[in-house]
């Protein structure tokens, strides 16, 4: 098995680093660019570089398709309907330019234009591709989301995810292949050439040998579904990697669990950032639980290389850093998937920051307990997966029929990892003591909180079916997390643009926590944004001293 950390890169911090990364991926985003390798000129001074224009490419995002329904024949009772309520499934897309160049195309069907900059496809039969051409020489800024709402049966839950850029290397941190768990891996090829796909899976004891060898071909404009329990059975915790040659793909994992007849949540595990020594997982919204609560949620970690690592985890909550007991210094063996419980945290919204001596991948699972149904032996559970994300401004589409909260975190990016510590504390910050936590519960993040540093201003823009609806500014204390309910932005919001603060000492990590209220309990999902990629419209080229290769 190849070493996945070969492509590891540190988390990008600051606009300068992001701009550099944009230049490095020029060949992927800016059309065809020819590079010639030349020997250094004999002169002392290098040949001056010239700046040339590079046309922006069309934006392409892949939206997850409909849920994979269970095989009723496996129930052993033809009268038992495992999905008694039909899923309500929709794909929503929006374009900030309202330029009529964007469209939603279900695989195998005709495109549907985003009229006035927004559009919806109901009951799609497959994955959907959101495409938009550049506008006035500028890259299109579009986003989309898939949502599936099931209120009863095996697949009860809100399964929602953002439409994602295709990639040649996708990491999915989440899921299980134990008995009563399903893990359907869906790989979508939106391109015009076949994609040769390789799947790798890690479990609690290390890399898993897949029964089918882990390689297959995905035809152009098609998708392939692999049931991981059939090829990597009895793995309580899994992380999967999907790589592609010959084209770029999108991949996601449909994760579902049961406890007898009791639904234990269904959600989509979506792509997170690849292996790096720092990972950021936003959108972790928890309710108060005991430390040893079995359904409190967890932070999932994997060091996929050949060497183990020492990992430290901290959570940034409403009042700054919150220690996760037992996670300040974790020794993780190479290749073994580990879960760290989130039990005992005070209710609130958090972002996890993971720092490691070796490249690591991360994700998080949060849960909500519901009411027991007629056939249930205990309360139902709803679960949602949050992926690691690259900080920065960007866009997120609001899943149809949901309400939601933006979870915003201002991450200090100073050389010491805490730019806020060198600043003057806020005059309004409170450091008054709070009562001791009850037995079995971790300290309240508001208790004995250190004075917070200054806040940075984040701009939010809400878009509806006819364009821009509203704009708001939100102050986020550096080193802290602020939830913002976007209902204050207006009704019928289809998408939100988040503009990061213009401050090189702070990065913005954020996600959308989306929910549906139901009598049996709240259904929820966490959606990662489409973060702004630095648009490459100009590049520097240098004349070589010779043409060709020796």
Coordinates of C-alpha atoms in Angstrom, one line a residue:
X1 CA 0.0 0.0 0.0
X2 CA 1.4 3.4 -0.9
X3 CA 2.2 5.9 1.7
X4 CA -0.6 8.5 1.7
X5 CA 1.4 11.1 3.5
X6 CA 3.6 11.6 0.5
X7 CA 1.2 14.4 -0.6
X8 CA 0.8 15.7 2.9
X9 CA 0.9 19.5 3.3
X10 CA 0.5 21.8 6.2
X11 CA -2.6 23.8 6.7
X12 CA -2.5 26.9 4.7
X13 CA -2.5 30.1 6.8
X14 CA -2.9 33.6 5.5
X15 CA -3.7 34.8 2.0
X16 CA -0.1 34.7 0.9
X17 CA 0.0 30.9 1.4
X18 CA -3.3 30.5 -0.3
X19 CA -2.2 32.5 -3.3
X20 CA 0.9 30.4 -3.6
X21 CA -1.2 27.2 -3.6
X22 CA -3.4 28.7 -6.3
X23 CA -0.4 29.1 -8.5
X24 CA 0.8 25.6 -7.8
X25 CA -2.5 24.1 -9.1
X26 CA -2.5 26.3 -12.2
X27 CA -2.4 23.3 -14.5
X28 CA -5.7 22.0 -12.9
X29 CA -7.6 25.3 -12.9
X30 CA -6.5 27.4 -15.7
X31 CA -6.7 25.4 -18.9
X32 CA -3.6 23.9 -20.6
X33 CA -0.3 25.5 -19.7
X34 CA 3.0 24.2 -21.1
X35 CA 6.1 24.3 -18.9
X36 CA 9.6 23.9 -20.3
X37 CA 12.5 22.9 -18.1
X38 CA 15.5 25.0 -18.9
X39 CA 19.1 25.1 -17.6
X40 CA 20.0 28.1 -15.5
X41 CA 21.2 30.9 -17.7
X42 CA 25.0 31.6 -17.6
X43 CA 24.4 35.2 -16.7
X44 CA 24.5 36.3 -13.0
X45 CA 21.0 37.7 -13.3
X46 CA 18.1 35.5 -14.2
X47 CA 16.0 36.1 -17.2
X48 CA 13.1 38.5 -16.2
X49 CA 9.7 36.9 -15.9
X50 CA 6.8 38.1 -18.0
X51 CA 3.2 38.2 -16.9
X52 CA 0.6 36.6 -19.1
X53 CA -3.2 36.3 -18.9
X54 CA -4.7 32.9 -18.1
X55 CA -8.4 32.3 -18.9
X56 CA -10.4 31.0 -15.9
X57 CA -11.9 27.6 -16.2
X58 CA -15.6 26.7 -15.7
X59 CA -16.7 25.7 -12.2
X60 CA -17.7 22.1 -11.7
X61 CA -19.2 20.8 -8.5
X62 CA -20.6 17.3 -7.9
X63 CA -23.7 16.9 -5.7
X64 CA -24.4 13.6 -4.0
X65 CA -27.2 11.5 -5.4
X66 CA -30.3 9.9 -3.8
X67 CA -29.9 7.6 -0.8
X68 CA -29.1 4.0 -1.4
X69 CA -32.2 2.1 -0.2
X70 CA -31.8 -1.1 1.8
X71 CA -32.6 -4.4 0.1
X72 CA -36.0 -5.4 1.6
X73 CA -35.3 -9.1 0.9
X74 CA -32.6 -9.0 3.7
X75 CA -35.3 -8.3 6.4
X76 CA -36.6 -11.8 6.2
X77 CA -40.2 -10.5 6.3
X78 CA -41.8 -9.4 3.0
X79 CA -44.5 -7.5 5.0
X80 CA -41.9 -5.4 6.9
X81 CA -41.1 -2.1 5.1
X82 CA -37.7 -0.9 6.1
X83 CA -38.3 2.6 4.6
X84 CA -42.1 3.2 5.4
X85 CA -41.7 6.9 4.6
X86 CA -40.5 7.9 1.1
X87 CA -37.3 10.1 1.3
X88 CA -37.8 13.7 0.3
X89 CA -34.8 14.4 -1.9
X90 CA -33.7 17.7 -3.5
X91 CA -30.7 19.4 -5.0
X92 CA -30.3 23.1 -4.6
X93 CA -27.8 25.4 -6.4
X94 CA -27.2 29.1 -6.5
X95 CA -24.9 31.5 -8.4
X96 CA -23.8 34.8 -6.8
X97 CA -23.7 36.5 -10.2
X98 CA -27.2 35.5 -11.3
X99 CA -25.6 35.3 -14.7
X100 CA -27.7 32.4 -16.2
X101 CA -24.5 30.5 -17.0
X102 CA -25.0 28.0 -14.2
X103 CA -27.0 24.7 -14.5
X104 CA -27.8 21.5 -12.6
X105 CA -27.5 18.3 -14.6
X106 CA -28.5 14.9 -13.2
X107 CA -26.3 12.3 -14.7
X108 CA -27.9 11.0 -17.9
X109 CA -30.4 13.9 -18.1
X110 CA -30.6 17.3 -19.6
X111 CA -29.3 20.4 -17.7
X112 CA -31.6 22.6 -15.8
X113 CA -30.6 26.3 -15.8
X114 CA -30.5 28.3 -12.6
X115 CA -33.1 30.9 -13.4
X116 CA -32.2 34.2 -11.7
X117 CA -29.2 32.6 -10.1
X118 CA -31.0 29.8 -8.2
X119 CA -32.6 26.4 -8.9
X120 CA -33.8 23.1 -7.4
X121 CA -34.0 19.6 -8.8
X122 CA -36.5 17.3 -7.0
X123 CA -36.2 13.6 -6.6
X124 CA -33.0 13.2 -8.7
X125 CA -32.3 9.7 -9.9
X126 CA -28.5 10.0 -9.6
X127 CA -25.7 12.4 -8.7
X128 CA -26.1 15.9 -10.0
X129 CA -23.4 18.1 -11.5
X130 CA -23.4 21.9 -11.0
X131 CA -21.6 23.7 -13.7
X132 CA -21.0 27.4 -14.4
X133 CA -19.0 29.3 -17.0
X134 CA -16.8 32.3 -16.1
X135 CA -18.5 35.6 -16.1
X136 CA -16.8 38.7 -17.7
X137 CA -13.5 36.9 -17.4
X138 CA -13.9 36.1 -13.7
X139 CA -14.4 32.6 -12.3
X140 CA -18.0 31.7 -11.5
X141 CA -18.9 31.6 -7.8
X142 CA -21.5 28.9 -7.3
X143 CA -22.5 26.4 -4.6
X144 CA -25.0 23.6 -4.2
X145 CA -26.3 21.1 -1.7
X146 CA -28.1 17.8 -1.7
X147 CA -30.7 16.9 1.0
X148 CA -32.6 13.7 1.8
X149 CA -35.1 13.8 4.6
X150 CA -36.4 10.5 6.0
X151 CA -38.6 10.7 9.1
X152 CA -39.1 6.9 9.9
X153 CA -37.6 3.5 9.2
X154 CA -34.0 2.3 8.8
X155 CA -32.8 5.5 7.1
X156 CA -34.3 8.0 9.5
X157 CA -32.4 11.2 9.4
X158 CA -31.3 14.3 7.5
X159 CA -28.6 13.3 5.0
X160 CA -27.3 16.6 3.5
X161 CA -24.0 17.6 2.0
X162 CA -22.5 20.3 -0.1
X163 CA -21.7 19.8 -3.7
X164 CA -17.9 19.3 -3.9
X165 CA -15.1 20.0 -6.4
X166 CA -13.9 16.7 -8.0
X167 CA -10.5 15.5 -7.1
X168 CA -7.9 12.8 -7.8
X169 CA -7.5 12.2 -4.0
X170 CA -10.5 12.0 -1.6
X171 CA -10.4 11.3 2.1
X172 CA -13.5 10.2 3.9
X173 CA -13.2 10.1 7.7
X174 CA -16.3 8.4 9.2
X175 CA -18.5 5.3 9.0
X176 CA -18.5 1.7 10.2
X177 CA -19.0 -1.8 8.7
X178 CA -20.1 -3.6 11.8
X179 CA -23.2 -5.7 11.9
X180 CA -26.3 -3.4 11.7
X181 CA -24.2 -0.7 10.0
X182 CA -24.2 0.1 6.4
X183 CA -21.5 2.0 4.5
X184 CA -22.2 2.6 0.8
X185 CA -19.3 4.2 -1.0
X186 CA -20.4 6.2 -4.0
X187 CA -17.9 7.3 -6.6
X188 CA -19.0 9.8 -9.3
X189 CA -17.1 10.6 -12.4
X190 CA -18.3 13.9 -13.9
X191 CA -15.6 14.0 -16.6
X192 CA -15.4 12.9 -20.2
X193 CA -12.8 10.1 -19.8
X194 CA -12.9 6.9 -17.7
X195 CA -11.5 7.1 -14.2
X196 CA -9.4 4.3 -12.8
X197 CA -10.3 4.3 -9.1
X198 CA -8.4 2.8 -6.2
X199 CA -10.0 2.5 -2.7
X200 CA -8.1 2.1 0.5
X201 CA -9.7 1.5 3.9
X202 CA -8.3 1.7 7.5
X203 CA -9.9 0.2 10.6
X204 CA -9.2 0.0 14.3
X205 CA -6.4 -2.5 13.8
X206 CA -4.8 -0.9 10.7
X207 CA -5.1 -1.1 6.9
X208 CA -7.8 -3.5 5.7
X209 CA -7.3 -5.9 2.8
X210 CA -10.3 -5.4 0.6
X211 CA -12.0 -8.5 -0.8
X212 CA -12.3 -7.1 -4.3
X213 CA -8.8 -5.7 -4.4
X214 CA -10.1 -2.1 -4.2
X215 CA -9.7 -1.1 -7.8
X216 CA -12.4 -0.5 -10.5
X217 CA -13.2 1.7 -13.4
X218 CA -15.9 4.4 -13.4
X219 CA -17.2 5.4 -16.8
X220 CA -17.5 9.0 -17.9
X221 CA -20.7 10.7 -16.6
X222 CA -21.4 7.7 -14.4
X223 CA -21.3 6.6 -10.7
X224 CA -20.3 3.4 -9.0
X225 CA -21.6 2.1 -5.6
X226 CA -19.5 -0.2 -3.4
X227 CA -20.9 -1.7 -0.3
X228 CA -18.0 -1.6 2.1
X229 CA -19.3 -4.2 4.6
X230 CA -19.1 -6.7 1.7
X231 CA -15.4 -6.0 1.1
X232 CA -14.2 -4.7 4.5
X233 CA -16.5 -6.4 7.0
X234 CA -16.6 -6.0 10.8
X235 CA -14.7 -2.7 11.1
X236 CA -16.2 -0.6 14.0
X237 CA -14.4 2.5 12.8
X238 CA -13.3 3.2 9.3
X239 CA -11.6 5.9 7.2
X240 CA -11.5 5.5 3.4
X241 CA -9.3 7.0 0.7
X242 CA -10.3 7.2 -2.9
X243 CA -7.7 8.0 -5.6
X244 CA -8.3 8.3 -9.3
X245 CA -6.2 8.1 -12.4
X246 CA -7.3 9.3 -15.9
X247 CA -9.8 11.8 -14.4
X248 CA -11.0 13.4 -11.3
X249 CA -13.9 12.1 -9.2
X250 CA -16.2 12.9 -6.3
X251 CA -16.8 10.4 -3.5
X252 CA -18.9 10.2 -0.4
X253 CA -20.0 7.5 2.1
X254 CA -23.6 6.8 3.1
X255 CA -23.4 5.8 6.8
X256 CA -26.4 4.3 8.6
X257 CA -26.8 2.4 11.8
X258 CA -29.5 0.3 13.6
X259 CA -29.9 -1.1 17.0
X260 CA -32.4 -3.9 16.4
X261 CA -35.4 -2.1 15.0
X262 CA -34.2 1.3 16.4
X263 CA -32.8 3.8 13.9
X264 CA -29.4 5.1 15.0
X265 CA -28.9 7.8 12.3
X266 CA -28.1 8.2 8.7
X267 CA -25.8 10.8 7.2
X268 CA -23.3 11.3 4.4
X269 CA -19.5 11.3 5.1
X270 CA -18.0 13.8 2.8
X271 CA -14.5 14.7 1.7
X272 CA -12.2 16.4 4.2
X273 CA -8.7 17.8 3.9
X274 CA -5.9 15.4 3.1
X275 CA -3.2 14.4 5.6
X276 CA -1.5 17.3 7.3
X277 CA 0.1 18.0 10.6
X278 CA -2.7 20.5 11.5
X279 CA -6.3 19.7 10.9
X280 CA -9.3 22.0 11.6
X281 CA -12.8 20.4 12.1
X282 CA -15.6 23.1 12.4
X283 CA -19.3 22.7 13.0
X284 CA -19.2 20.5 16.1
X285 CA -22.4 21.4 17.9
X286 CA -23.1 19.3 21.0
X287 CA -25.7 19.0 23.7
X288 CA -24.6 18.6 27.3
X289 CA -23.7 14.9 28.1
X290 CA -21.8 12.9 30.8
X291 CA -18.2 12.1 30.2
X292 CA -18.9 8.4 29.7
X293 CA -22.1 8.9 27.6
X294 CA -22.0 6.3 24.8
X295 CA -23.8 8.5 22.3
X296 CA -22.0 11.8 23.0
X297 CA -20.2 12.0 19.7
X298 CA -16.5 11.6 18.9
X299 CA -13.5 13.1 17.1
X300 CA -12.1 10.5 14.7
X301 CA -8.3 10.5 13.9
X302 CA -6.0 8.5 11.7
X303 CA -2.3 8.7 11.1
X304 CA -2.1 7.0 7.6
X305 CA 1.6 6.9 7.2
X306 CA 4.2 4.4 8.3
X307 CA 5.1 6.2 11.6
X308 CA 3.0 6.8 14.6
X309 CA 2.4 10.3 16.0
X310 CA 1.8 12.3 19.1
X311 CA -1.4 14.3 18.7
X312 CA -2.9 17.1 20.7
X313 CA -6.5 18.2 20.4
X314 CA -8.1 21.5 21.6
X315 CA -11.6 22.8 21.1
X316 CA -12.4 26.4 20.4
X317 CA -15.7 27.2 22.0
X318 CA -17.8 30.3 22.8
X319 CA -15.2 31.5 25.2
X320 CA -12.0 30.3 23.7
X321 CA -9.9 27.1 24.3
X322 CA -11.6 24.2 26.0
X323 CA -9.5 21.2 27.0
X324 CA -10.6 17.8 25.9
X325 CA -9.5 15.6 28.8
X326 CA -7.3 12.7 27.7
X327 CA -6.6 14.4 24.3
X328 CA -3.9 16.9 25.2
X329 CA -1.2 14.4 24.3
X330 CA -2.4 11.2 22.4
X331 CA 0.1 8.6 21.1
X332 CA -1.6 7.3 17.9
X333 CA -0.2 4.1 16.2
X334 CA 0.3 4.4 12.5
X335 CA -2.7 3.2 10.4
X336 CA -5.2 2.6 13.3
X337 CA -8.5 4.5 13.4
X338 CA -9.1 6.1 16.8
X339 CA -12.2 7.8 18.2
X340 CA -11.9 10.4 21.0
X341 CA -15.2 10.9 22.9
X342 CA -16.8 14.3 23.1
X343 CA -18.8 13.3 26.2
X344 CA -18.9 15.7 29.1
X345 CA -18.7 18.9 27.0
X346 CA -21.0 21.8 27.9
X347 CA -23.7 22.4 25.3
X348 CA -22.4 24.7 22.5
X349 CA -20.6 25.0 19.2
X350 CA -17.0 24.2 18.8
X351 CA -14.2 23.8 16.3
X352 CA -11.6 21.2 16.9
X353 CA -7.9 22.0 16.2
X354 CA -5.7 18.9 15.8
X355 CA -1.9 19.2 15.9
X356 CA 0.3 16.2 15.2
X357 CA 3.9 15.3 14.8
X358 CA 3.0 13.3 11.7
X359 CA 0.4 13.9 9.0
X360 CA -3.1 13.0 10.2
X361 CA -6.7 13.1 9.0
X362 CA -9.6 14.0 11.1
X363 CA -13.4 14.2 11.3
X364 CA -16.1 14.4 13.9
X365 CA -19.5 12.8 14.6
X366 CA -22.2 14.6 16.6
X367 CA -25.5 13.1 17.9
X368 CA -29.0 14.0 19.1
X369 CA -31.3 11.7 21.0
X370 CA -34.9 11.5 19.9
X371 CA -38.0 9.7 21.0
X372 CA -38.6 6.0 20.9
X373 CA -41.0 4.7 18.2
X374 CA -43.6 1.9 18.5
X375 CA -41.2 -0.9 17.7
X376 CA -38.1 0.7 19.2
X377 CA -36.4 -0.8 22.3
X378 CA -34.9 2.6 23.2
X379 CA -34.7 6.2 22.0
X380 CA -33.9 6.9 18.4
X381 CA -30.6 8.6 17.6
X382 CA -29.7 11.1 14.9
X383 CA -26.0 11.4 13.9
X384 CA -24.1 13.8 11.7
X385 CA -20.5 13.8 10.4
X386 CA -18.4 17.0 10.2
X387 CA -15.4 17.0 7.9
X388 CA -12.0 18.7 8.3
X389 CA -11.9 21.8 6.2
X390 CA -9.5 24.4 4.9
X391 CA -10.1 27.8 6.6
X392 CA -11.2 30.8 4.4
X393 CA -14.2 32.6 3.1
X394 CA -16.5 30.9 0.6
X395 CA -20.1 29.8 -0.1
X396 CA -22.5 27.3 1.2
X397 CA -26.0 26.4 -0.2
X398 CA -28.8 25.9 2.3
X399 CA -30.5 22.5 1.9
X400 CA -34.1 22.8 0.9
X401 CA -36.6 22.6 3.7
X402 CA -34.1 23.1 6.5
X403 CA -33.2 25.7 9.0
X404 CA -29.6 26.3 10.1
X405 CA -26.8 28.0 12.0
X406 CA -23.5 29.1 10.8
X407 CA -20.7 28.1 13.1
X408 CA -17.9 30.7 12.8
X409 CA -14.4 30.4 14.4
X410 CA -11.6 33.0 14.2
X411 CA -8.4 31.0 14.3
X412 CA -5.2 32.8 15.4
X413 CA -2.3 32.2 12.9
X414 CA 0.7 33.7 14.8
X415 CA 4.0 31.9 14.8
X416 CA 3.3 30.7 18.3
X417 CA -0.2 29.4 17.3
X418 CA -1.9 32.0 19.4
X419 CA -1.9 35.5 17.9
X420 CA -4.6 36.6 20.3
X421 CA -2.4 36.1 23.3
X422 CA -0.2 39.0 22.3
X423 CA -3.2 41.4 22.0
X424 CA -4.9 43.5 24.6
X425 CA -7.9 41.8 26.2
X426 CA -11.4 43.1 25.4
X427 CA -12.8 45.5 28.0
X428 CA -16.1 43.6 28.0
X429 CA -14.6 40.2 28.6
X430 CA -15.5 38.5 31.9
X431 CA -13.2 36.4 34.0
X432 CA -15.6 35.9 37.0
X433 CA -15.5 32.4 38.5
X434 CA -18.3 30.0 37.9
X435 CA -19.5 27.0 40.0
X436 CA -17.6 23.8 39.9
X437 CA -18.9 21.3 37.2
X438 CA -21.1 18.5 38.4
X439 CA -19.6 15.0 38.7
X440 CA -19.1 13.4 35.3
X441 CA -19.2 16.6 33.3
X442 CA -16.3 18.4 31.8
X443 CA -15.8 22.1 32.7
X444 CA -18.2 24.6 31.2
X445 CA -16.3 26.6 28.6
X446 CA -17.8 29.8 30.2
X447 CA -16.4 28.9 33.6
X448 CA -13.2 30.7 34.6
X449 CA -12.7 31.8 31.0
X450 CA -9.7 33.8 30.3
X451 CA -10.3 37.3 29.0
X452 CA -10.9 37.2 25.3
X453 CA -8.9 39.0 22.7
X454 CA -10.4 41.4 20.2
X455 CA -13.0 40.4 17.7
X456 CA -12.7 40.3 13.9
X457 CA -15.6 41.2 11.6
X458 CA -17.0 38.6 9.3
X459 CA -19.4 39.7 6.5
X460 CA -22.4 37.5 5.7
X461 CA -24.4 37.8 2.5
X462 CA -27.7 35.9 2.0
X463 CA -28.9 35.0 -1.5
X464 CA -32.5 34.1 -2.5
X465 CA -34.2 33.0 -5.6
X466 CA -33.8 36.4 -7.1
X467 CA -30.3 37.3 -5.9
X468 CA -28.9 39.1 -2.9
X469 CA -31.3 39.3 0.0
X470 CA -29.3 40.8 2.9
X471 CA -25.9 41.6 4.2
X472 CA -24.8 41.5 7.9
X473 CA -21.6 41.9 9.8
X474 CA -20.8 39.6 12.7
X475 CA -18.0 40.1 15.3
X476 CA -16.1 36.9 16.2
X477 CA -13.6 37.0 19.1
X478 CA -10.2 35.7 18.0
X479 CA -9.8 32.2 19.3
X480 CA -13.5 31.6 19.8
X481 CA -16.5 30.2 18.1
X482 CA -19.8 32.1 17.4
X483 CA -23.0 30.4 16.2
X484 CA -25.2 32.6 14.0
X485 CA -28.8 31.6 13.1
X486 CA -29.3 32.8 9.5
X487 CA -33.0 33.2 9.9
X488 CA -32.1 36.8 10.7
X489 CA -30.9 37.1 7.1
X490 CA -34.4 36.8 5.7
X491 CA -36.8 34.1 4.4
X492 CA -36.3 31.7 1.5
X493 CA -32.5 31.9 1.8
X494 CA -30.9 29.5 -0.7
X495 CA -27.3 30.3 -0.2
X496 CA -24.9 32.2 2.0
X497 CA -21.6 33.9 1.2
X498 CA -19.1 34.3 4.0
X499 CA -16.3 36.9 3.6
X500 CA -13.3 36.2 5.8
X501 CA -11.7 39.1 7.7
X502 CA -9.0 41.0 6.0
X503 CA -6.4 40.1 8.6
X504 CA -3.3 37.9 8.0
X505 CA -3.1 37.0 11.7
X506 CA -6.5 35.3 11.6
X507 CA -8.1 32.5 9.6
X508 CA -11.8 31.8 9.5
X509 CA -13.0 28.2 10.0
X510 CA -16.7 27.7 9.5
X511 CA -19.5 25.2 8.6
X512 CA -23.3 25.1 8.3
X513 CA -25.2 23.2 10.9
X514 CA -28.5 22.3 9.2
X515 CA -31.6 20.8 10.9
X516 CA -35.2 19.7 10.4
X517 CA -37.6 19.7 13.3
X518 CA -39.7 16.5 13.7
X519 CA -42.0 15.0 16.4
X520 CA -39.6 12.1 16.8
X521 CA -36.6 14.4 17.4
X522 CA -34.4 16.8 15.6
X523 CA -32.7 15.7 12.3
X524 CA -29.4 17.3 11.5
X525 CA -26.4 17.5 9.2
X526 CA -23.2 19.5 9.0
X527 CA -22.3 21.0 5.6
X528 CA -18.8 22.1 4.6
X529 CA -18.5 25.3 2.6
X530 CA -17.0 25.6 -0.9
X531 CA -14.0 27.7 0.2
X532 CA -12.7 30.4 -2.1
X533 CA -9.9 29.1 -4.3
X534 CA -7.6 31.8 -5.4
X535 CA -8.5 32.4 -9.0
X536 CA -5.5 32.2 -11.3
X537 CA -6.1 34.8 -14.1
X538 CA -2.4 35.9 -14.5
X539 CA 0.8 33.9 -14.3
X540 CA 4.5 34.6 -14.6
X541 CA 6.6 32.8 -17.3
X542 CA 10.3 33.0 -17.9
X543 CA 12.1 32.4 -21.2
X544 CA 14.4 29.4 -21.1
X545 CA 17.9 29.2 -22.5
X546 CA 17.1 26.0 -24.5
X547 CA 14.0 24.2 -25.8
X548 CA 13.3 20.5 -25.3
X549 CA 14.8 17.9 -23.1
X550 CA 18.2 16.3 -23.1

